[in-house]
Amino acid sequence: MTVLFTLCWHRCAALLLCVCALAPAFAADDLVLSRGVLMDPAHSLGIDEVQGQAFRPVQGPIGRGFTPAAVWLRIEVAPSPLPELRLVVQPAQLDDVRLYRPRQGQPGGWEVEQLGDQRPFAQRAVPEVYPTFAFQPNATGPTVLYLRVATTSAMQVHARVFSPTGSMAFDSSVHTFLGVYCGMLLAMMVFALVCWRVTRDPLWGLDTLFQLASMLFMFFIMGFAGQYLFPQQPHWADLGVPLLAATHLFVASLFFWRFLMSFRVPRWTSLVYLLPMAVYPLLLYWILSGDPRSAMVVNGNLLLMENLGGVVILFFLKADDRRLLWMVRTLYAGLVVYIFYFVLPLLGLSRMTELHLYPAVLANFFTGVMLQVILARRTQLQIRDKWRLEADMRQLDQQLKGEVARHAATSSFLSMMMHELKTPLAAIRLATQSLTGGRVDDDAAQRERRLTNIQKAVDNIDGVLERCVEVDRLEQGALAVQKQPHDVASLVTDWTSIEPQRNRLKLQLPASLMAEVDAPLTCLMLRNLVHNALNYSPPGSAVDVVLAEQDDGFAVTVRNPVGRAGAPDAEQLFGKYYRADTAKHLTGTGLGLYWVRRVAEMLGGTVRYRSERGDGGVDNVVFELWLPS
């Protein structure tokens, strides 16, 4: 949002700067006492016939639309003691501008000077951007001048008289204005180009073309092309104005057509922008074949139709962002104001003012600024939506990974259960069938062995289920910790005294070791480590259990020689359901060490694994459980 508001502020400030640059031109002293206008539809009037005609008084600029008629102006200039005054005629793209001034020393005689954009700029006596005539004023009475104008472009004429100093100041202000204006258009074009390179949004690319067309069009209609690019070839400067006017409308139509499609408007509304694009080749044909007036009449009417059609389109715009919708409506409202204030006078339907001498200046700049503000907001929303989509994708990816992990865990759990329960169930089935199928005689020893196998299988199943329940309680957060002072050495002694294979255990315990512990959890962790050592060590081998006070806590070390299954994988040892392929012949869940590590971490302790070389070159597996006291 900060970037967007900064953009709006800078563009509005630039618009104000452009107006300020024009202010000196509008405020310059005008030495004209009165103006009159006379239309010459047949181009048949000469200076002698004109003097006898009645001129209609006018104030300021005149506009007659795209008329083929010539226009005569009778200009009465105030007396002046200066040896020279200058008549400045606006705008620059007038084809034929002729000044009839009194011939010095010959009362009633007239001398004529011809300027206009069809004559080389290099031949002008006064090298200013607008057609400028020098003449000697009457020091005691008014000086009467006659100005004849004919053009194929829109007939808009404003003639003013300045002193030489005022004329140069006026020309300087026009240069300043164009520099500021084109500089801002260039900045907007570069900004749009950068945005297009970053976002690859076609609308930013079209906006770049729109700003470029606006800048070139402005350079030509203000007369600077004839002054700086083609001072000896006026044909190209004159031809560039209608060509750029038609091209500018084509680019604007293409932009708005693509632009409105993003607002989900009905397709039939796009016809108002597709028509100018379809007519563009015809306009080029008229211009290049020598009929620019017809091209400009059609171009002006298409522009009027587009902007009026925009009013209808406003009712069909749809956007999820209300601020963006408000911006678009503001743009179209401004263009409607442009129609009634700028276009209608060019068609001769309303009164001209000095601002109408620059018909496309403020409108194009306003449109360019608003388009960039709208596109910036649109891009901001797209980036926000992209971030949200990426966040949703990351969340979905995490959920998917979680589901995959849960599926893998479930699959591993089921596989483990099927594997671990299959052997004891098969033993139970075989022993039961032997007892009930009559294949066992009355020998009590055989019956006792069968019953013992059944009990052992049931104990294995019970051990598997018990470890699953323990892990489930841990992962569900239902494992409550209740620490109380205990003699850990007594806990180890008491537990090992009931271990069926206690004869294999070699205890190294202190006389007493007091600590704040959860006795049941401590005994369960010790049981898992000791059973792991008993199961995976060679049958009949000794298992060392060492209890020692250590670093604000105590450590229980369980050491056993490597058995048939070999040494475990240190990286996967504490993983859930991990069992080495060489250990599949033993009953187990792969949950014991996983549970010990999780519980140890929950109690603030650690469990570590290492291998070491024992006496006689035998490899030992060592687990060390450390718990705080």
Coordinates of C-alpha atoms in Angstrom, one line a residue, residues 24 60 104 116 124 145 211 233 249 257 369 456 473 485 550:
P24 CA 3.9 31.5 -17.7
G60 CA -9.3 34.0 -27.2
Q104 CA 6.1 50.2 -44.7
G116 CA 3.2 26.5 -41.2
R124 CA 11.8 30.7 -40.4
L145 CA -3.0 42.6 -39.2
Q211 CA 3.3 5.8 -22.6
Q233 CA 11.8 17.9 -44.3
L249 CA -5.8 5.4 -30.4
W257 CA -9.7 -4.2 -24.5
V369 CA -1.2 8.1 -14.3
K456 CA 5.3 -67.7 26.1
R473 CA -0.1 -42.7 25.3
P485 CA 12.2 -38.6 45.8
Q550 CA 26.8 -37.8 36.8

